[in-house]
PDB file of C-alpha atoms in Angstrom:
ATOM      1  CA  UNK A 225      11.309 -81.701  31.167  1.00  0.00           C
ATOM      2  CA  UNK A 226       8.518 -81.765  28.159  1.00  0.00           C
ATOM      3  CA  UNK A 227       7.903 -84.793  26.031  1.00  0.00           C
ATOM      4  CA  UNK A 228       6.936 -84.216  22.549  1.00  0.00           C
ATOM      5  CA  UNK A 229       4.849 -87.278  21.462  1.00  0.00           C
ATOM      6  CA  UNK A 230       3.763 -87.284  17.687  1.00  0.00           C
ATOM      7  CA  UNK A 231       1.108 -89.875  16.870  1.00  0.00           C
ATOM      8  CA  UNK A 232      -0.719 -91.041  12.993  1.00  0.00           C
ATOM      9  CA  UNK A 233      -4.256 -91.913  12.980  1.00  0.00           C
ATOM     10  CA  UNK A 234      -5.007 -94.201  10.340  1.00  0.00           C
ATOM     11  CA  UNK A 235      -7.603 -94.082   8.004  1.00  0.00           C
ATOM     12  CA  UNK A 236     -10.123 -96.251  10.117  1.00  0.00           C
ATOM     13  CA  UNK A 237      -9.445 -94.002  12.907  1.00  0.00           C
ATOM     14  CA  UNK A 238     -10.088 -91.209  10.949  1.00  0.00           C
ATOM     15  CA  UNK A 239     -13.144 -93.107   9.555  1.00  0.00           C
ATOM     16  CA  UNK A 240     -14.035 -93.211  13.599  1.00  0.00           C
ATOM     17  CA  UNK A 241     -14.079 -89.655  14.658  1.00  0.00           C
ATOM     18  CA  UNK A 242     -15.935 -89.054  11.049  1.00  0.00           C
ATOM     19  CA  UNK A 243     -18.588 -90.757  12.562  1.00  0.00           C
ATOM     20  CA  UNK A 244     -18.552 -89.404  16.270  1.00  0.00           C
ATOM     21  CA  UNK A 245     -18.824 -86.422  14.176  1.00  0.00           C
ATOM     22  CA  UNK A 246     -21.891 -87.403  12.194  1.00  0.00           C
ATOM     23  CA  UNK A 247     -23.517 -88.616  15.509  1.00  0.00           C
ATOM     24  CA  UNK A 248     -23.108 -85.045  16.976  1.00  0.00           C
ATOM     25  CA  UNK A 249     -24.735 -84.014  13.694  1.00  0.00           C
ATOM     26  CA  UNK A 250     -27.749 -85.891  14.183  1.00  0.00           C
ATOM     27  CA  UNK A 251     -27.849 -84.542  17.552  1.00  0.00           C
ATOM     28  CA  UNK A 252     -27.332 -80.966  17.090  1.00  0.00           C
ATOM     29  CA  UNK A 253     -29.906 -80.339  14.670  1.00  0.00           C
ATOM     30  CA  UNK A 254     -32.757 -80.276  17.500  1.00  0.00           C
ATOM     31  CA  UNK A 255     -30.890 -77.030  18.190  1.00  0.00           C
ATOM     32  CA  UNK A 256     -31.389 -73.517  17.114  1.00  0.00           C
ATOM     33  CA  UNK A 257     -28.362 -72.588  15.332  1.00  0.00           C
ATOM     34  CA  UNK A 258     -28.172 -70.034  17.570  1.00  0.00           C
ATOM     35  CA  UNK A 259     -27.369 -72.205  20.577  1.00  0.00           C
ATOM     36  CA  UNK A 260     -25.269 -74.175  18.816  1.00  0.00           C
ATOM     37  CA  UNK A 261     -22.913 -71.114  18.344  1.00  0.00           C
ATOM     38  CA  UNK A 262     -23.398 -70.095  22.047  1.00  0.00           C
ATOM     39  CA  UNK A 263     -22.152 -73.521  22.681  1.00  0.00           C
ATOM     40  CA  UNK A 264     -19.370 -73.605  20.047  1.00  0.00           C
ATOM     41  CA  UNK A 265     -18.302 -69.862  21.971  1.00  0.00           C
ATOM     42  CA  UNK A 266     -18.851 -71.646  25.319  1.00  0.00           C
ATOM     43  CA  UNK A 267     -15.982 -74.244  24.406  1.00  0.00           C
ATOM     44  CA  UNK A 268     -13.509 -71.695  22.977  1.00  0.00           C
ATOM     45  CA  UNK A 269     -13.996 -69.830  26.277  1.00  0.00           C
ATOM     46  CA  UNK A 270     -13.199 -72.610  28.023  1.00  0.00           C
ATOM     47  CA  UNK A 271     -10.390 -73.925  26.218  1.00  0.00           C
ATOM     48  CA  UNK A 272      -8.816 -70.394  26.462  1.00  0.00           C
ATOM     49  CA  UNK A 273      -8.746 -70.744  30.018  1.00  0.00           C
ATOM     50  CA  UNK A 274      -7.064 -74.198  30.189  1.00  0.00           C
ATOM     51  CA  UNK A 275      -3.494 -74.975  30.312  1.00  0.00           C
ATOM     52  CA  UNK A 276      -3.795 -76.124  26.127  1.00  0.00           C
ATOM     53  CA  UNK A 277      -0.946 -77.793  24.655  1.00  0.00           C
ATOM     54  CA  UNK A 278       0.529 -75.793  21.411  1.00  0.00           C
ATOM     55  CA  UNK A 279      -1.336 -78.236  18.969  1.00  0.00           C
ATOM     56  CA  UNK A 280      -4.869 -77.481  20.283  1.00  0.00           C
ATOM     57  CA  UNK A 281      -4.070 -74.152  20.235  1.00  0.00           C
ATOM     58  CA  UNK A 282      -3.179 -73.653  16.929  1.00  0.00           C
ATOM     59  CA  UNK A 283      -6.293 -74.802  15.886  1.00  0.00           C
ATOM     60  CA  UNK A 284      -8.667 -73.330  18.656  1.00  0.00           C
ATOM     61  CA  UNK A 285      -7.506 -70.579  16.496  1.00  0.00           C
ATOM     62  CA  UNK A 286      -9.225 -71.484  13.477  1.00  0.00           C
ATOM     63  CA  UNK A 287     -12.408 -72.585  15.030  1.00  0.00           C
ATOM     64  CA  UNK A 288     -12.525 -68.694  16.691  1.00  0.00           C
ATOM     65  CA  UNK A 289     -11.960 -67.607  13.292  1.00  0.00           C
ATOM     66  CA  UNK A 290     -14.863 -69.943  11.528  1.00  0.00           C
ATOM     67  CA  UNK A 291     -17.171 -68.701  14.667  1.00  0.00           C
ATOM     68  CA  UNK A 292     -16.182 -64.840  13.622  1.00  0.00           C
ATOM     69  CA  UNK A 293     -16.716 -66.093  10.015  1.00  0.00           C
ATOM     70  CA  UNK A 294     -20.382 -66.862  10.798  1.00  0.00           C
ATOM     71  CA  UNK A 295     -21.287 -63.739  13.247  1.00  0.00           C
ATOM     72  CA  UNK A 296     -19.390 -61.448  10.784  1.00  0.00           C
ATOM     73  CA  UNK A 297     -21.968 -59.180   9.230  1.00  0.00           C
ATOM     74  CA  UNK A 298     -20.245 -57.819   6.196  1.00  0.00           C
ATOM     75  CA  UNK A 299     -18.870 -61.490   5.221  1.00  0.00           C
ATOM     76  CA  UNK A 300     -22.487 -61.457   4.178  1.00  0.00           C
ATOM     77  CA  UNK A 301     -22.034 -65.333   4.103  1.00  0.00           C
ATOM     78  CA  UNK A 302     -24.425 -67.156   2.187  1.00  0.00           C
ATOM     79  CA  UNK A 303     -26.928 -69.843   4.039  1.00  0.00           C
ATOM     80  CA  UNK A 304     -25.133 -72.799   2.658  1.00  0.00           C
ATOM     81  CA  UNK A 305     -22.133 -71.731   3.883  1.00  0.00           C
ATOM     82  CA  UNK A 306     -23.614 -70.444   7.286  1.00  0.00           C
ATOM     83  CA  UNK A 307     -25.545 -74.557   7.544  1.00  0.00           C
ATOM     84  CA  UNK A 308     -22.600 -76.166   6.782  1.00  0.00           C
ATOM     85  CA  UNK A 309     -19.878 -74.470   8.964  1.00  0.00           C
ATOM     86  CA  UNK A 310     -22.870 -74.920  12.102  1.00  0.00           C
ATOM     87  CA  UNK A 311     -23.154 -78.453  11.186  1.00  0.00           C
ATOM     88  CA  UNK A 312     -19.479 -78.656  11.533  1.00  0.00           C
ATOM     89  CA  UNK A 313     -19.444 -77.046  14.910  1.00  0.00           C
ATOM     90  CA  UNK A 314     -21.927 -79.729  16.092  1.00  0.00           C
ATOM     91  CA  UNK A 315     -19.313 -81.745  17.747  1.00  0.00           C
ATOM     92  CA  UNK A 316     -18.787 -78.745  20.082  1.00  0.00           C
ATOM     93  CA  UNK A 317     -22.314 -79.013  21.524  1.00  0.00           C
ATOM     94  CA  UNK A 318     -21.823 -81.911  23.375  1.00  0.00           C
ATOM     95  CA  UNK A 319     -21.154 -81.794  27.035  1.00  0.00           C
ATOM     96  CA  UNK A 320     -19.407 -85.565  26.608  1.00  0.00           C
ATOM     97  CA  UNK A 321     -16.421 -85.592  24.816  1.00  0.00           C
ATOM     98  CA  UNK A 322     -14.857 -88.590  23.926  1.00  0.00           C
ATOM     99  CA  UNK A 323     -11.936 -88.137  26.186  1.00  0.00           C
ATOM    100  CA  UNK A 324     -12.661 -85.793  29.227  1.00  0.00           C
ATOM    101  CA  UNK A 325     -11.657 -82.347  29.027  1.00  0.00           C
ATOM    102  CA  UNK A 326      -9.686 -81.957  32.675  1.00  0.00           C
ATOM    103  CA  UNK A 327      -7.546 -84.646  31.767  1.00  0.00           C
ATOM    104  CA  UNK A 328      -3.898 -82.742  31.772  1.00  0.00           C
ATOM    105  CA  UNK A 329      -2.225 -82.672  28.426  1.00  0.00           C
ATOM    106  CA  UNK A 330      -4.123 -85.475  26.652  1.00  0.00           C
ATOM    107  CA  UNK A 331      -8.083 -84.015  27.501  1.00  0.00           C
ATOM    108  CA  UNK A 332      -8.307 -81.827  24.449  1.00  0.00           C
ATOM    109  CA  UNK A 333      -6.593 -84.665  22.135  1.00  0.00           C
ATOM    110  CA  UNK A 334     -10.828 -85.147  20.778  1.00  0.00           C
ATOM    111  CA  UNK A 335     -11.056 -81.640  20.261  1.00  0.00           C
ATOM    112  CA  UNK A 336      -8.041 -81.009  18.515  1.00  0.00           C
ATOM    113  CA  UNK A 337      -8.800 -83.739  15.859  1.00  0.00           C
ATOM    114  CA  UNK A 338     -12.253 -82.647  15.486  1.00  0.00           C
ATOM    115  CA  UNK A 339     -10.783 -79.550  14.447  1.00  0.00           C
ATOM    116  CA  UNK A 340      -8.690 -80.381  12.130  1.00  0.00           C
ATOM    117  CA  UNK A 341     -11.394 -82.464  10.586  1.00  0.00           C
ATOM    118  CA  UNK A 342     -13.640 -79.203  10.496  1.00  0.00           C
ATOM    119  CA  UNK A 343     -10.771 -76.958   9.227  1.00  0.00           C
ATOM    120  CA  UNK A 344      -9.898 -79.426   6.393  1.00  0.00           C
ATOM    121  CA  UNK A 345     -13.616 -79.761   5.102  1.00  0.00           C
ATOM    122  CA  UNK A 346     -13.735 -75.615   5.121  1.00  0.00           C
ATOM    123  CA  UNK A 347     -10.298 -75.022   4.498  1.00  0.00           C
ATOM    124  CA  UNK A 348     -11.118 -73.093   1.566  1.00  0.00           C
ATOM    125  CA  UNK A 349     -14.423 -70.837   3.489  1.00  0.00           C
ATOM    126  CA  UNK A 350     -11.485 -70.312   6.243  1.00  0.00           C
ATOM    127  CA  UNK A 351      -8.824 -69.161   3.720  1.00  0.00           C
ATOM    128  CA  UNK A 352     -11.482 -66.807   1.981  1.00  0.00           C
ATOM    129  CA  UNK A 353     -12.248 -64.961   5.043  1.00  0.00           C
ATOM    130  CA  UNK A 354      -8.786 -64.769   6.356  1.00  0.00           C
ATOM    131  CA  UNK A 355      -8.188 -62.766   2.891  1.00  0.00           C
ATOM    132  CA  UNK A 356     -11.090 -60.407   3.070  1.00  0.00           C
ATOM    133  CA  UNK A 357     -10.150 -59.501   6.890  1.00  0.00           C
ATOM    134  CA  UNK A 358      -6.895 -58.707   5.803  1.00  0.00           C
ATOM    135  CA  UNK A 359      -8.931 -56.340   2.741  1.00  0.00           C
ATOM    136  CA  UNK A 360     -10.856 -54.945   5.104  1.00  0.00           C
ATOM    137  CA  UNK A 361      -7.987 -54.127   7.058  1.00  0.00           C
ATOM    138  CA  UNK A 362      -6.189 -52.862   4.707  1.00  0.00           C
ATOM    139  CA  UNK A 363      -9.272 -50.998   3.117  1.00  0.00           C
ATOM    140  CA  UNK A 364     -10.367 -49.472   6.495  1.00  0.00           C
ATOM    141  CA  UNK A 365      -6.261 -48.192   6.954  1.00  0.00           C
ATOM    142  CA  UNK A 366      -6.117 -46.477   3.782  1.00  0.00           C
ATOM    143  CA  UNK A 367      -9.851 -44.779   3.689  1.00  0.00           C
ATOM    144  CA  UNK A 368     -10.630 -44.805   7.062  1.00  0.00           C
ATOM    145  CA  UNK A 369     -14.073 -46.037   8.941  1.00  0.00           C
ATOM    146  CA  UNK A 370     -15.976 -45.051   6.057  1.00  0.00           C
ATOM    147  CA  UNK A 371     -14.584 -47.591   3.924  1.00  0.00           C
ATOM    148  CA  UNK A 372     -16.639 -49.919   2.135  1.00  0.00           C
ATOM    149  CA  UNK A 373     -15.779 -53.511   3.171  1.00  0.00           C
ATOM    150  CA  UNK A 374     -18.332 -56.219   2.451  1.00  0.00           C
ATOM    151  CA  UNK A 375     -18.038 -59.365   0.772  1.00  0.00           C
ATOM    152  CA  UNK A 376     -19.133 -57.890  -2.520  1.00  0.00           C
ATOM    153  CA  UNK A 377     -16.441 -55.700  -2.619  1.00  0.00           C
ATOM    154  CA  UNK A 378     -13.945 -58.116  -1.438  1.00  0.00           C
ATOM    155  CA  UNK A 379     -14.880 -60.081  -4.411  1.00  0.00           C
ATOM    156  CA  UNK A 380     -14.989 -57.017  -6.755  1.00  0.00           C
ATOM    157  CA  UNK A 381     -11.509 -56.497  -5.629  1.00  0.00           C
ATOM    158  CA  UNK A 382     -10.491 -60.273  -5.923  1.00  0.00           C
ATOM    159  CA  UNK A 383     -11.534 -60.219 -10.014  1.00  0.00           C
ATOM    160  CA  UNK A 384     -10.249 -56.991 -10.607  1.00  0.00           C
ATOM    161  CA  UNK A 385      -6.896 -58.203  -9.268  1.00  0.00           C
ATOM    162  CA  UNK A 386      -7.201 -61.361 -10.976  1.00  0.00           C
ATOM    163  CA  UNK A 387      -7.972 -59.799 -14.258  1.00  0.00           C
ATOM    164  CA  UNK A 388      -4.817 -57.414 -13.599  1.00  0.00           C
ATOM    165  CA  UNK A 389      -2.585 -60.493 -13.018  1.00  0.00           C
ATOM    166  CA  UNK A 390      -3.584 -61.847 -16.833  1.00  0.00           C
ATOM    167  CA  UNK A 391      -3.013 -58.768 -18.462  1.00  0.00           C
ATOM    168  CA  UNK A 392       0.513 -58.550 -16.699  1.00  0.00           C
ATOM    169  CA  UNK A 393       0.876 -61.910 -17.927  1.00  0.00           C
ATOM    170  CA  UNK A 394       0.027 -61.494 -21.106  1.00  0.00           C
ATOM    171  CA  UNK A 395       2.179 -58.513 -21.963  1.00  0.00           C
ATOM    172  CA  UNK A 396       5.092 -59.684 -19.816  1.00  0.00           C
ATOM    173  CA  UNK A 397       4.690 -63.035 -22.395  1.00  0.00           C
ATOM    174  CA  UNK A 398       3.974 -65.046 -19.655  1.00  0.00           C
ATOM    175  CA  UNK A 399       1.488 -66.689 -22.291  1.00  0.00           C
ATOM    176  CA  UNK A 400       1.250 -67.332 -25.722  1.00  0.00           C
ATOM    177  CA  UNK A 401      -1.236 -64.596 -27.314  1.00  0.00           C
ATOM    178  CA  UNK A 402      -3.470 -65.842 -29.953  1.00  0.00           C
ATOM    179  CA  UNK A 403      -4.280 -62.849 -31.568  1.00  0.00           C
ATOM    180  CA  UNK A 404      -0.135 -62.515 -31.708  1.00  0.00           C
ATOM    181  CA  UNK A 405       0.125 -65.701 -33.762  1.00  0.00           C
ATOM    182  CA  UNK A 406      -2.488 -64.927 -36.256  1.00  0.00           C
ATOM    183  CA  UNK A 407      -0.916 -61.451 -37.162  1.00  0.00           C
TER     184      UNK A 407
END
């Protein structure tokens, strides 16, 4: 029978893997980013192989999807995006975690917090690439393989959408119309 077990880290604790975290920084940057990837891919292998409990699944999941993110050529992700999500993969470099891996149940506990900690800090770079997948998804469906699907038009379509949202506002009187009040 399965015991669920639900545990709060505290800020100090918090404070603690922050800077495990910032030591595997430090560390990592005598890497090529390259190898830190490999690496980063090298741990998601492995972790898909293991017997994972649901919660480090869940978020293996995102750090796949932050990996994709970065080896995704028509994300055409800026370099300050590209240093900082690296950077945040750092702790995956390490061969020592701080609690061993092929402990049953409990060994990917490290992990699994130092993946939330990465998907909070790019929460919002995760989110953005989640929606242009689904664009180009939806983009390739309805035009087929020829469809243009890069992050330019991704954001082309974002604004254009965005700009048809205020005008729907606007006349639906979802705001009050300046131009309305002076006539």
């Amino acid at each position: 029978m399965p015991i669920e077990i639900t545990f709060k880290l505290s800020d100090t604790d918090l404070e603690h893997f922050r800077a495990m975290m910032r030591l595997a920084m430090e560390k990592a940057r005598a890497y090529p980013p390259s190898e830190v990837l490999e690496k980063a891919r090298a741990v998601c292998a492995e972790m898909e192989q293991a017997n994972l409990p649901d919660f480090v699944k869940q978020r293996l999941d995102s750090l796949e999807t932050l990996i994709s993110a970065l080896e995704d050529p028509e994300w055409q992700m800026p370099e300050d995006e590209k240093n900082e999500i690296l950077t945040s993969l750092a702790y995956f470099t390490e061969p020592e975690d701080l609690v061993p891996d092929n402990i049953p149940g409990l060994g990917y506990v490290d992990d699994a917090i130092m993946i939330e900690l990465v998907i909070q800090e790019l929460s919002e770079d995760l989110n953005a690439y989640m929606q242009f997948c689904s664009f180009r998804t939806t983009e390739v469906n309805r035009r087929g393989d020829q469809a243009n699907t890069n992050r330019d038009s991704w954001l082309a379509s974002k604004r254009s959408e965005l700009r048809s949202n205020a005008r729907r506002n606007r006349s639906s009187g979802g705001g009050t119309r300046l131009f309305s009040r002076i006539m």
